Amino acid sequence: MADVKLAIIYYSSTGTVHAMARRLQEAAEKAGAEVRLRQVTELAPAEAIASNAAWSQHFDSTKDEPRAAAEDVVWADAVLFGTPTRYGNVTSQLKQFLDTLGPQWAQGQLANKAYAGFTASMTEHGGQESTLLALYNTIYHFGGVVVAPGYTDPLKFADGNPYGVSHVTGGTNDAPLTDVQYAALDHLARRIVTIGGRLRA
């Protein structure tokens, strides 16, 4: 059987969600998936990016990476969407990408795939759960299958998010990922690959 095709589509401003996406890619490839890692297009004005050194640095370091296209979602058997929290919701950058998928949605090309999400915020109660729940509202409209991790492994009691995977970046917005997040990301990658393969069969 051909490898499960996984698209990891994300937005990252200062690099945390980017690092999470990279870890998911590594874990999914170890699980036997063919992976497309794609960042959505930046929408923020140059002056806003320039006002934050970490944002500016990350923008410059990733500006040549492949950008997400509708075809990446159509191609995939499973999709992971990543976004920082913005007022308890997904970023405008990721939402804009999702909003461009109307033609594919109308043709039924987004249905019957496995979907899940990952996110990060500066504070523990900064909207991580509501961001993932808001993301999944779109998946329901796709006719997609939400493959949240739940508590399907004891490690989820350490990271504590049954809706997806999340990370608290702290007041300086630069707290590194820990073994807890890495384990949760690895589990999510394996789970989405497994369920994506079953849905395709």
N, C-alpha and C. Protein backbone atom coordinates (compact mmCIF):
# COMPACT_ATOMS: atom_id res chain seq x y z
N MET A 1 0.84 -1.19 0.00
CA MET A 1 0.00 0.00 0.00
C MET A 1 0.88 1.25 0.00
N ALA A 2 0.47 2.26 -0.74
CA ALA A 2 1.22 3.51 -0.80
C ALA A 2 1.19 4.19 0.56
N ASP A 3 2.22 5.00 0.81
CA ASP A 3 2.29 5.75 2.05
C ASP A 3 1.09 6.66 2.21
N VAL A 4 0.67 6.85 3.46
CA VAL A 4 -0.34 7.85 3.77
C VAL A 4 0.22 9.22 3.45
N LYS A 5 -0.58 10.06 2.82
CA LYS A 5 -0.15 11.41 2.45
C LYS A 5 -0.66 12.40 3.50
N LEU A 6 0.27 13.08 4.16
CA LEU A 6 -0.06 14.02 5.22
C LEU A 6 0.40 15.43 4.85
N ALA A 7 -0.52 16.37 4.91
CA ALA A 7 -0.17 17.78 4.73
C ALA A 7 -0.16 18.45 6.10
N ILE A 8 0.94 19.11 6.42
CA ILE A 8 1.03 19.91 7.65
C ILE A 8 1.05 21.36 7.21
N ILE A 9 -0.02 22.06 7.48
CA ILE A 9 -0.21 23.43 6.99
C ILE A 9 -0.33 24.34 8.21
N TYR A 10 0.51 25.34 8.27
CA TYR A 10 0.59 26.12 9.51
C TYR A 10 0.93 27.58 9.25
N TYR A 11 0.69 28.38 10.29
CA TYR A 11 1.21 29.75 10.33
C TYR A 11 2.01 29.90 11.62
N SER A 12 3.14 30.55 11.51
CA SER A 12 3.98 30.82 12.68
C SER A 12 4.57 32.20 12.54
N SER A 13 4.45 33.00 13.60
CA SER A 13 5.01 34.35 13.53
C SER A 13 6.44 34.39 14.06
N THR A 14 6.67 33.81 15.24
CA THR A 14 8.01 33.90 15.83
C THR A 14 8.74 32.57 15.88
N GLY A 15 8.12 31.49 15.42
CA GLY A 15 8.84 30.24 15.26
C GLY A 15 8.38 29.06 16.09
N THR A 16 7.55 29.28 17.10
CA THR A 16 7.12 28.17 17.95
C THR A 16 6.28 27.16 17.18
N VAL A 17 5.26 27.62 16.47
CA VAL A 17 4.41 26.70 15.72
C VAL A 17 5.20 26.06 14.57
N HIS A 18 6.16 26.80 14.04
CA HIS A 18 7.06 26.24 13.02
C HIS A 18 7.83 25.05 13.60
N ALA A 19 8.37 25.20 14.81
CA ALA A 19 9.11 24.11 15.44
C ALA A 19 8.20 22.92 15.71
N MET A 20 6.97 23.18 16.11
CA MET A 20 6.01 22.10 16.31
C MET A 20 5.72 21.37 15.00
N ALA A 21 5.56 22.13 13.93
CA ALA A 21 5.30 21.54 12.61
C ALA A 21 6.46 20.67 12.16
N ARG A 22 7.68 21.12 12.40
CA ARG A 22 8.86 20.33 12.03
C ARG A 22 8.90 19.01 12.79
N ARG A 23 8.58 19.06 14.07
CA ARG A 23 8.57 17.83 14.86
C ARG A 23 7.49 16.87 14.36
N LEU A 24 6.33 17.39 14.04
CA LEU A 24 5.26 16.56 13.48
C LEU A 24 5.69 15.91 12.17
N GLN A 25 6.38 16.67 11.34
CA GLN A 25 6.88 16.12 10.08
C GLN A 25 7.81 14.94 10.33
N GLU A 26 8.76 15.12 11.24
CA GLU A 26 9.71 14.06 11.54
C GLU A 26 9.01 12.81 12.06
N ALA A 27 8.06 13.00 12.97
CA ALA A 27 7.36 11.86 13.56
C ALA A 27 6.49 11.15 12.53
N ALA A 28 5.83 11.93 11.67
CA ALA A 28 4.96 11.33 10.66
C ALA A 28 5.76 10.55 9.63
N GLU A 29 6.92 11.08 9.26
CA GLU A 29 7.77 10.36 8.31
C GLU A 29 8.29 9.06 8.93
N LYS A 30 8.60 9.08 10.23
CA LYS A 30 9.01 7.85 10.91
C LYS A 30 7.87 6.84 10.94
N ALA A 31 6.63 7.36 10.96
CA ALA A 31 5.45 6.48 10.97
C ALA A 31 5.09 6.00 9.57
N GLY A 32 5.86 6.41 8.56
CA GLY A 32 5.66 5.92 7.20
C GLY A 32 4.88 6.81 6.28
N ALA A 33 4.64 8.05 6.68
CA ALA A 33 3.86 8.96 5.84
C ALA A 33 4.73 9.72 4.86
N GLU A 34 4.12 10.11 3.75
CA GLU A 34 4.71 11.08 2.83
C GLU A 34 4.17 12.44 3.27
N VAL A 35 5.05 13.38 3.58
CA VAL A 35 4.63 14.62 4.22
C VAL A 35 4.93 15.83 3.35
N ARG A 36 3.95 16.72 3.28
CA ARG A 36 4.17 18.06 2.73
C ARG A 36 4.06 19.06 3.88
N LEU A 37 5.13 19.78 4.15
CA LEU A 37 5.14 20.82 5.17
C LEU A 37 5.00 22.16 4.46
N ARG A 38 3.92 22.89 4.78
CA ARG A 38 3.62 24.11 4.05
C ARG A 38 3.20 25.22 5.00
N GLN A 39 3.81 26.38 4.84
CA GLN A 39 3.44 27.56 5.62
C GLN A 39 2.47 28.41 4.80
N VAL A 40 1.45 28.95 5.46
CA VAL A 40 0.53 29.83 4.74
C VAL A 40 1.17 31.20 4.57
N THR A 41 0.65 31.96 3.65
CA THR A 41 1.21 33.26 3.30
C THR A 41 1.03 34.27 4.43
N GLU A 42 2.07 35.04 4.67
CA GLU A 42 2.01 36.11 5.67
C GLU A 42 1.17 37.26 5.14
N LEU A 43 0.28 37.77 5.98
CA LEU A 43 -0.61 38.87 5.59
C LEU A 43 -0.28 40.17 6.30
N ALA A 44 0.50 40.11 7.37
CA ALA A 44 0.75 41.30 8.17
C ALA A 44 1.60 42.30 7.40
N PRO A 45 1.38 43.60 7.62
CA PRO A 45 2.18 44.62 6.95
C PRO A 45 3.64 44.58 7.42
N ALA A 46 4.52 45.03 6.56
CA ALA A 46 5.95 44.98 6.86
C ALA A 46 6.29 45.70 8.15
N GLU A 47 5.61 46.82 8.42
CA GLU A 47 5.94 47.57 9.63
C GLU A 47 5.57 46.81 10.90
N ALA A 48 4.53 46.01 10.84
CA ALA A 48 4.17 45.20 12.01
C ALA A 48 5.22 44.11 12.25
N ILE A 49 5.65 43.47 11.18
CA ILE A 49 6.68 42.44 11.30
C ILE A 49 7.98 43.04 11.83
N ALA A 50 8.35 44.18 11.30
CA ALA A 50 9.60 44.84 11.70
C ALA A 50 9.58 45.30 13.15
N SER A 51 8.40 45.49 13.72
CA SER A 51 8.30 45.97 15.10
C SER A 51 8.66 44.91 16.13
N ASN A 52 8.76 43.66 15.71
CA ASN A 52 9.05 42.55 16.61
C ASN A 52 10.26 41.80 16.06
N ALA A 53 11.37 41.83 16.80
CA ALA A 53 12.62 41.25 16.29
C ALA A 53 12.49 39.76 16.00
N ALA A 54 11.81 39.03 16.89
CA ALA A 54 11.66 37.59 16.68
C ALA A 54 10.79 37.30 15.46
N TRP A 55 9.75 38.09 15.28
CA TRP A 55 8.86 37.93 14.12
C TRP A 55 9.64 38.22 12.84
N SER A 56 10.38 39.31 12.83
CA SER A 56 11.16 39.69 11.66
C SER A 56 12.20 38.63 11.31
N GLN A 57 12.87 38.11 12.34
CA GLN A 57 13.89 37.09 12.10
C GLN A 57 13.28 35.82 11.54
N HIS A 58 12.14 35.40 12.11
CA HIS A 58 11.50 34.18 11.62
C HIS A 58 10.97 34.37 10.20
N PHE A 59 10.41 35.53 9.93
CA PHE A 59 9.92 35.81 8.58
C PHE A 59 11.05 35.70 7.56
N ASP A 60 12.19 36.29 7.88
CA ASP A 60 13.33 36.26 6.96
C ASP A 60 13.86 34.83 6.77
N SER A 61 13.90 34.06 7.85
CA SER A 61 14.49 32.72 7.77
C SER A 61 13.60 31.71 7.06
N THR A 62 12.31 32.02 6.93
CA THR A 62 11.38 31.07 6.30
C THR A 62 10.77 31.59 5.00
N LYS A 63 11.22 32.74 4.54
CA LYS A 63 10.56 33.36 3.39
C LYS A 63 10.66 32.54 2.10
N ASP A 64 11.63 31.64 2.03
CA ASP A 64 11.78 30.83 0.82
C ASP A 64 11.18 29.44 0.95
N GLU A 65 10.55 29.15 2.07
CA GLU A 65 9.93 27.83 2.25
C GLU A 65 8.65 27.73 1.42
N PRO A 66 8.26 26.52 1.05
CA PRO A 66 7.05 26.35 0.22
C PRO A 66 5.82 26.88 0.91
N ARG A 67 4.94 27.51 0.14
CA ARG A 67 3.70 28.06 0.66
C ARG A 67 2.54 27.09 0.39
N ALA A 68 1.59 27.11 1.30
CA ALA A 68 0.44 26.23 1.20
C ALA A 68 -0.44 26.61 0.02
N ALA A 69 -0.98 25.60 -0.63
CA ALA A 69 -1.93 25.79 -1.73
C ALA A 69 -3.09 24.83 -1.53
N ALA A 70 -4.20 25.12 -2.14
CA ALA A 70 -5.38 24.26 -2.02
C ALA A 70 -5.06 22.83 -2.43
N GLU A 71 -4.21 22.68 -3.41
CA GLU A 71 -3.87 21.35 -3.91
C GLU A 71 -3.23 20.48 -2.83
N ASP A 72 -2.56 21.11 -1.86
CA ASP A 72 -1.94 20.33 -0.78
C ASP A 72 -2.99 19.64 0.07
N VAL A 73 -4.11 20.29 0.30
CA VAL A 73 -5.19 19.68 1.08
C VAL A 73 -5.89 18.60 0.25
N VAL A 74 -6.14 18.88 -1.01
CA VAL A 74 -6.78 17.90 -1.89
C VAL A 74 -5.92 16.64 -2.01
N TRP A 75 -4.62 16.82 -2.11
CA TRP A 75 -3.66 15.71 -2.24
C TRP A 75 -3.65 14.80 -1.03
N ALA A 76 -3.84 15.37 0.14
CA ALA A 76 -3.59 14.66 1.38
C ALA A 76 -4.70 13.69 1.76
N ASP A 77 -4.30 12.63 2.48
CA ASP A 77 -5.25 11.75 3.15
C ASP A 77 -5.57 12.29 4.54
N ALA A 78 -4.63 13.05 5.09
CA ALA A 78 -4.77 13.61 6.44
C ALA A 78 -4.10 14.98 6.47
N VAL A 79 -4.63 15.86 7.32
CA VAL A 79 -4.14 17.23 7.37
C VAL A 79 -4.01 17.66 8.83
N LEU A 80 -2.87 18.26 9.15
CA LEU A 80 -2.67 18.91 10.44
C LEU A 80 -2.55 20.40 10.21
N PHE A 81 -3.38 21.17 10.89
CA PHE A 81 -3.33 22.63 10.81
C PHE A 81 -2.73 23.18 12.09
N GLY A 82 -1.77 24.11 11.95
CA GLY A 82 -1.15 24.72 13.10
C GLY A 82 -1.28 26.23 13.08
N THR A 83 -1.53 26.82 14.25
CA THR A 83 -1.70 28.26 14.35
C THR A 83 -1.44 28.73 15.77
N PRO A 84 -0.83 29.88 15.96
CA PRO A 84 -0.86 30.50 17.28
C PRO A 84 -2.29 30.91 17.61
N THR A 85 -2.56 31.19 18.88
CA THR A 85 -3.88 31.71 19.24
C THR A 85 -3.92 33.21 18.98
N ARG A 86 -5.07 33.67 18.53
CA ARG A 86 -5.32 35.11 18.38
C ARG A 86 -6.70 35.39 18.94
N TYR A 87 -6.73 35.93 20.15
CA TYR A 87 -8.01 36.20 20.83
C TYR A 87 -8.87 34.94 20.91
N GLY A 88 -8.22 33.82 21.18
CA GLY A 88 -8.95 32.57 21.30
C GLY A 88 -9.38 31.96 19.99
N ASN A 89 -8.79 32.40 18.90
CA ASN A 89 -9.18 31.94 17.58
C ASN A 89 -7.93 31.69 16.75
N VAL A 90 -8.12 31.18 15.55
CA VAL A 90 -7.00 30.97 14.65
C VAL A 90 -6.52 32.33 14.11
N THR A 91 -5.29 32.37 13.66
CA THR A 91 -4.76 33.60 13.09
C THR A 91 -5.47 33.96 11.79
N SER A 92 -5.43 35.23 11.44
CA SER A 92 -6.03 35.67 10.18
C SER A 92 -5.31 35.03 9.00
N GLN A 93 -4.02 34.75 9.16
CA GLN A 93 -3.25 34.15 8.05
C GLN A 93 -3.78 32.75 7.71
N LEU A 94 -3.98 31.94 8.74
CA LEU A 94 -4.51 30.60 8.47
C LEU A 94 -5.98 30.67 8.05
N LYS A 95 -6.74 31.55 8.68
CA LYS A 95 -8.16 31.66 8.32
C LYS A 95 -8.32 32.10 6.87
N GLN A 96 -7.46 32.99 6.41
CA GLN A 96 -7.54 33.41 5.01
C GLN A 96 -7.30 32.22 4.08
N PHE A 97 -6.34 31.38 4.42
CA PHE A 97 -6.09 30.19 3.60
C PHE A 97 -7.32 29.29 3.60
N LEU A 98 -7.87 29.04 4.77
CA LEU A 98 -9.06 28.19 4.84
C LEU A 98 -10.21 28.76 4.01
N ASP A 99 -10.34 30.08 4.04
CA ASP A 99 -11.43 30.73 3.30
C ASP A 99 -11.26 30.64 1.78
N THR A 100 -10.06 30.36 1.32
CA THR A 100 -9.84 30.22 -0.13
C THR A 100 -10.22 28.83 -0.64
N LEU A 101 -10.57 27.92 0.26
CA LEU A 101 -10.82 26.54 -0.13
C LEU A 101 -12.26 26.28 -0.57
N GLY A 102 -13.03 27.34 -0.77
CA GLY A 102 -14.42 27.18 -1.18
C GLY A 102 -14.62 26.33 -2.41
N PRO A 103 -13.86 26.53 -3.48
CA PRO A 103 -14.07 25.70 -4.68
C PRO A 103 -13.84 24.22 -4.42
N GLN A 104 -12.82 23.90 -3.64
CA GLN A 104 -12.53 22.50 -3.33
C GLN A 104 -13.61 21.91 -2.41
N TRP A 105 -14.07 22.73 -1.45
CA TRP A 105 -15.16 22.30 -0.57
C TRP A 105 -16.41 22.00 -1.39
N ALA A 106 -16.74 22.88 -2.33
CA ALA A 106 -17.96 22.72 -3.13
C ALA A 106 -17.92 21.45 -3.96
N GLN A 107 -16.74 20.99 -4.30
CA GLN A 107 -16.60 19.77 -5.10
C GLN A 107 -16.42 18.52 -4.24
N GLY A 108 -16.49 18.69 -2.92
CA GLY A 108 -16.36 17.54 -2.03
C GLY A 108 -14.95 17.02 -1.89
N GLN A 109 -13.97 17.83 -2.28
CA GLN A 109 -12.59 17.36 -2.28
C GLN A 109 -11.91 17.45 -0.91
N LEU A 110 -12.59 18.04 0.07
CA LEU A 110 -12.00 18.18 1.40
C LEU A 110 -12.62 17.21 2.41
N ALA A 111 -13.61 16.46 1.97
CA ALA A 111 -14.34 15.55 2.85
C ALA A 111 -13.59 14.24 3.05
N ASN A 112 -13.98 13.55 4.13
CA ASN A 112 -13.55 12.17 4.38
C ASN A 112 -12.04 12.04 4.58
N LYS A 113 -11.42 13.09 5.04
CA LYS A 113 -10.01 13.07 5.41
C LYS A 113 -9.90 13.24 6.92
N ALA A 114 -8.76 12.83 7.47
CA ALA A 114 -8.50 13.02 8.90
C ALA A 114 -7.87 14.39 9.12
N TYR A 115 -8.37 15.13 10.11
CA TYR A 115 -7.85 16.46 10.41
C TYR A 115 -7.61 16.59 11.92
N ALA A 116 -6.60 17.35 12.29
CA ALA A 116 -6.38 17.73 13.69
C ALA A 116 -5.56 19.01 13.70
N GLY A 117 -5.39 19.58 14.91
CA GLY A 117 -4.71 20.86 14.99
C GLY A 117 -3.70 20.94 16.13
N PHE A 118 -2.86 21.97 16.05
CA PHE A 118 -1.88 22.26 17.10
C PHE A 118 -1.73 23.77 17.21
N THR A 119 -1.37 24.23 18.40
CA THR A 119 -1.38 25.67 18.64
C THR A 119 -0.41 26.04 19.76
N ALA A 120 -0.22 27.33 19.96
CA ALA A 120 0.61 27.85 21.04
C ALA A 120 0.09 29.21 21.46
N SER A 121 0.29 29.53 22.73
CA SER A 121 -0.07 30.85 23.25
C SER A 121 0.91 31.24 24.34
N MET A 122 0.92 32.51 24.70
CA MET A 122 1.87 32.99 25.70
C MET A 122 1.51 32.53 27.11
N THR A 123 0.23 32.32 27.38
CA THR A 123 -0.20 31.93 28.71
C THR A 123 -1.00 30.64 28.67
N GLU A 124 -1.06 29.97 29.82
CA GLU A 124 -1.69 28.66 29.87
C GLU A 124 -3.17 28.71 29.52
N HIS A 125 -3.83 29.80 29.90
CA HIS A 125 -5.26 29.93 29.61
C HIS A 125 -5.49 31.00 28.54
N GLY A 126 -4.57 31.06 27.58
CA GLY A 126 -4.61 32.10 26.57
C GLY A 126 -5.41 31.77 25.33
N GLY A 127 -6.25 30.75 25.40
CA GLY A 127 -7.12 30.45 24.27
C GLY A 127 -6.76 29.22 23.48
N GLN A 128 -5.90 28.36 24.03
CA GLN A 128 -5.47 27.19 23.25
C GLN A 128 -6.64 26.27 22.88
N GLU A 129 -7.46 25.95 23.85
CA GLU A 129 -8.57 25.03 23.57
C GLU A 129 -9.60 25.67 22.65
N SER A 130 -9.93 26.94 22.90
CA SER A 130 -10.92 27.59 22.04
C SER A 130 -10.40 27.77 20.62
N THR A 131 -9.10 27.95 20.47
CA THR A 131 -8.52 28.07 19.12
C THR A 131 -8.70 26.77 18.35
N LEU A 132 -8.42 25.65 18.99
CA LEU A 132 -8.59 24.36 18.31
C LEU A 132 -10.06 24.07 18.03
N LEU A 133 -10.92 24.38 18.98
CA LEU A 133 -12.35 24.17 18.74
C LEU A 133 -12.86 25.05 17.60
N ALA A 134 -12.38 26.28 17.54
CA ALA A 134 -12.77 27.17 16.44
C ALA A 134 -12.27 26.63 15.11
N LEU A 135 -11.05 26.12 15.08
CA LEU A 135 -10.52 25.50 13.87
C LEU A 135 -11.40 24.35 13.41
N TYR A 136 -11.84 23.54 14.35
CA TYR A 136 -12.61 22.36 13.98
C TYR A 136 -13.99 22.71 13.44
N ASN A 137 -14.51 23.89 13.73
CA ASN A 137 -15.77 24.31 13.10
C ASN A 137 -15.65 24.28 11.59
N THR A 138 -14.50 24.68 11.07
CA THR A 138 -14.27 24.63 9.63
C THR A 138 -14.22 23.20 9.13
N ILE A 139 -13.59 22.32 9.89
CA ILE A 139 -13.46 20.92 9.48
C ILE A 139 -14.83 20.25 9.37
N TYR A 140 -15.73 20.60 10.29
CA TYR A 140 -17.08 20.04 10.20
C TYR A 140 -17.74 20.42 8.88
N HIS A 141 -17.54 21.65 8.46
CA HIS A 141 -18.12 22.10 7.20
C HIS A 141 -17.48 21.39 6.00
N PHE A 142 -16.21 21.03 6.14
CA PHE A 142 -15.55 20.27 5.08
C PHE A 142 -16.15 18.88 4.92
N GLY A 143 -16.75 18.35 5.99
CA GLY A 143 -17.10 16.93 6.00
C GLY A 143 -15.90 16.10 6.37
N GLY A 144 -14.93 16.74 7.03
CA GLY A 144 -13.73 16.03 7.47
C GLY A 144 -13.97 15.30 8.78
N VAL A 145 -13.05 14.45 9.13
CA VAL A 145 -13.12 13.66 10.36
C VAL A 145 -12.09 14.23 11.33
N VAL A 146 -12.55 14.82 12.43
CA VAL A 146 -11.65 15.38 13.43
C VAL A 146 -11.02 14.24 14.23
N VAL A 147 -9.71 14.17 14.20
CA VAL A 147 -8.97 13.11 14.88
C VAL A 147 -8.18 13.74 16.03
N ALA A 148 -8.91 14.24 16.99
CA ALA A 148 -8.26 14.80 18.18
C ALA A 148 -7.59 13.66 18.96
N PRO A 149 -6.52 13.97 19.69
CA PRO A 149 -5.82 12.91 20.40
C PRO A 149 -6.59 12.36 21.59
N GLY A 150 -7.51 13.17 22.15
CA GLY A 150 -8.21 12.72 23.34
C GLY A 150 -7.20 12.32 24.42
N TYR A 151 -7.55 11.30 25.17
CA TYR A 151 -6.62 10.72 26.15
C TYR A 151 -6.33 9.28 25.75
N THR A 152 -5.93 9.13 24.48
CA THR A 152 -5.69 7.80 23.93
C THR A 152 -4.34 7.24 24.30
N ASP A 153 -3.54 8.02 25.05
CA ASP A 153 -2.25 7.55 25.56
C ASP A 153 -2.04 8.25 26.90
N PRO A 154 -1.44 7.57 27.86
CA PRO A 154 -1.21 8.20 29.16
C PRO A 154 -0.42 9.50 29.09
N LEU A 155 0.41 9.66 28.07
CA LEU A 155 1.20 10.89 27.96
C LEU A 155 0.31 12.13 27.83
N LYS A 156 -0.92 11.94 27.39
CA LYS A 156 -1.82 13.10 27.25
C LYS A 156 -2.19 13.69 28.62
N PHE A 157 -2.02 12.93 29.69
CA PHE A 157 -2.27 13.49 31.01
C PHE A 157 -1.14 14.41 31.44
N ALA A 158 -0.01 14.33 30.74
CA ALA A 158 1.10 15.26 31.02
C ALA A 158 0.93 16.56 30.24
N ASP A 159 0.59 16.43 28.96
CA ASP A 159 0.44 17.67 28.16
C ASP A 159 -0.95 18.26 28.35
N GLY A 160 -1.93 17.42 28.69
CA GLY A 160 -3.22 17.90 29.17
C GLY A 160 -4.17 18.49 28.17
N ASN A 161 -3.95 18.30 26.88
CA ASN A 161 -4.85 18.88 25.89
C ASN A 161 -5.44 17.79 25.01
N PRO A 162 -6.70 17.41 25.24
CA PRO A 162 -7.31 16.36 24.43
C PRO A 162 -7.76 16.83 23.06
N TYR A 163 -7.73 18.14 22.82
CA TYR A 163 -8.22 18.69 21.57
C TYR A 163 -7.17 18.70 20.45
N GLY A 164 -5.91 18.63 20.83
CA GLY A 164 -4.80 18.66 19.89
C GLY A 164 -3.53 18.72 20.69
N VAL A 165 -2.55 19.47 20.22
CA VAL A 165 -1.32 19.69 20.99
C VAL A 165 -1.12 21.19 21.11
N SER A 166 -0.70 21.62 22.31
CA SER A 166 -0.47 23.05 22.52
C SER A 166 0.76 23.27 23.37
N HIS A 167 1.26 24.49 23.31
CA HIS A 167 2.47 24.85 24.06
C HIS A 167 2.32 26.26 24.60
N VAL A 168 2.79 26.46 25.83
CA VAL A 168 2.80 27.78 26.44
C VAL A 168 4.18 28.40 26.24
N THR A 169 4.23 29.52 25.51
CA THR A 169 5.52 30.13 25.19
C THR A 169 6.03 31.06 26.27
N GLY A 170 5.19 31.41 27.24
CA GLY A 170 5.64 32.24 28.35
C GLY A 170 5.58 33.72 28.05
N GLY A 171 5.81 34.52 29.10
CA GLY A 171 5.69 35.97 28.99
C GLY A 171 6.61 36.60 27.99
N THR A 172 7.78 35.97 27.76
CA THR A 172 8.71 36.49 26.75
C THR A 172 8.52 35.82 25.40
N ASN A 173 7.53 34.92 25.31
CA ASN A 173 7.13 34.29 24.05
C ASN A 173 8.24 33.46 23.41
N ASP A 174 9.13 32.91 24.23
CA ASP A 174 10.24 32.15 23.65
C ASP A 174 10.57 30.89 24.44
N ALA A 175 9.67 30.43 25.30
CA ALA A 175 9.92 29.20 26.05
C ALA A 175 10.03 28.03 25.07
N PRO A 176 11.11 27.26 25.13
CA PRO A 176 11.29 26.17 24.17
C PRO A 176 10.34 25.01 24.42
N LEU A 177 10.11 24.24 23.38
CA LEU A 177 9.35 23.01 23.53
C LEU A 177 10.11 22.07 24.45
N THR A 178 9.36 21.27 25.20
CA THR A 178 9.97 20.32 26.12
C THR A 178 9.64 18.89 25.69
N ASP A 179 10.17 17.92 26.44
CA ASP A 179 9.89 16.53 26.12
C ASP A 179 8.39 16.23 26.20
N VAL A 180 7.66 16.97 27.03
CA VAL A 180 6.21 16.77 27.13
C VAL A 180 5.54 17.09 25.80
N GLN A 181 5.89 18.24 25.24
CA GLN A 181 5.29 18.61 23.94
C GLN A 181 5.77 17.70 22.81
N TYR A 182 7.05 17.35 22.85
CA TYR A 182 7.56 16.46 21.80
C TYR A 182 6.81 15.12 21.82
N ALA A 183 6.59 14.57 23.01
CA ALA A 183 5.87 13.30 23.10
C ALA A 183 4.44 13.45 22.58
N ALA A 184 3.79 14.56 22.94
CA ALA A 184 2.42 14.78 22.48
C ALA A 184 2.37 14.97 20.96
N LEU A 185 3.33 15.68 20.41
CA LEU A 185 3.38 15.87 18.95
C LEU A 185 3.63 14.55 18.24
N ASP A 186 4.54 13.75 18.76
CA ASP A 186 4.82 12.44 18.16
C ASP A 186 3.57 11.57 18.17
N HIS A 187 2.85 11.60 19.27
CA HIS A 187 1.62 10.81 19.38
C HIS A 187 0.57 11.28 18.39
N LEU A 188 0.42 12.60 18.27
CA LEU A 188 -0.56 13.14 17.33
C LEU A 188 -0.20 12.75 15.90
N ALA A 189 1.08 12.82 15.56
CA ALA A 189 1.51 12.45 14.21
C ALA A 189 1.21 10.98 13.91
N ARG A 190 1.55 10.11 14.83
CA ARG A 190 1.28 8.68 14.62
C ARG A 190 -0.21 8.42 14.50
N ARG A 191 -1.00 9.10 15.33
CA ARG A 191 -2.45 8.88 15.32
C ARG A 191 -3.08 9.35 14.02
N ILE A 192 -2.70 10.54 13.56
CA ILE A 192 -3.30 11.07 12.32
C ILE A 192 -2.90 10.22 11.12
N VAL A 193 -1.68 9.70 11.12
CA VAL A 193 -1.24 8.83 10.02
C VAL A 193 -2.03 7.52 10.04
N THR A 194 -2.21 6.96 11.22
CA THR A 194 -2.95 5.70 11.33
C THR A 194 -4.40 5.86 10.89
N ILE A 195 -5.08 6.87 11.43
CA ILE A 195 -6.49 7.06 11.10
C ILE A 195 -6.65 7.50 9.66
N GLY A 196 -5.74 8.36 9.17
CA GLY A 196 -5.78 8.76 7.77
C GLY A 196 -5.69 7.57 6.83
N GLY A 197 -4.84 6.61 7.19
CA GLY A 197 -4.72 5.41 6.37
C GLY A 197 -5.98 4.57 6.40
N ARG A 198 -6.63 4.49 7.54
CA ARG A 198 -7.87 3.71 7.63
C ARG A 198 -8.99 4.35 6.84
N LEU A 199 -9.06 5.67 6.88
CA LEU A 199 -10.11 6.36 6.11
C LEU A 199 -9.92 6.20 4.61
N ARG A 200 -8.66 6.14 4.20
CA ARG A 200 -8.38 6.01 2.78
C ARG A 200 -8.69 4.62 2.25
N ALA A 201 -8.54 3.62 3.11
CA ALA A 201 -8.67 2.23 2.69
C ALA A 201 -10.06 1.90 2.19
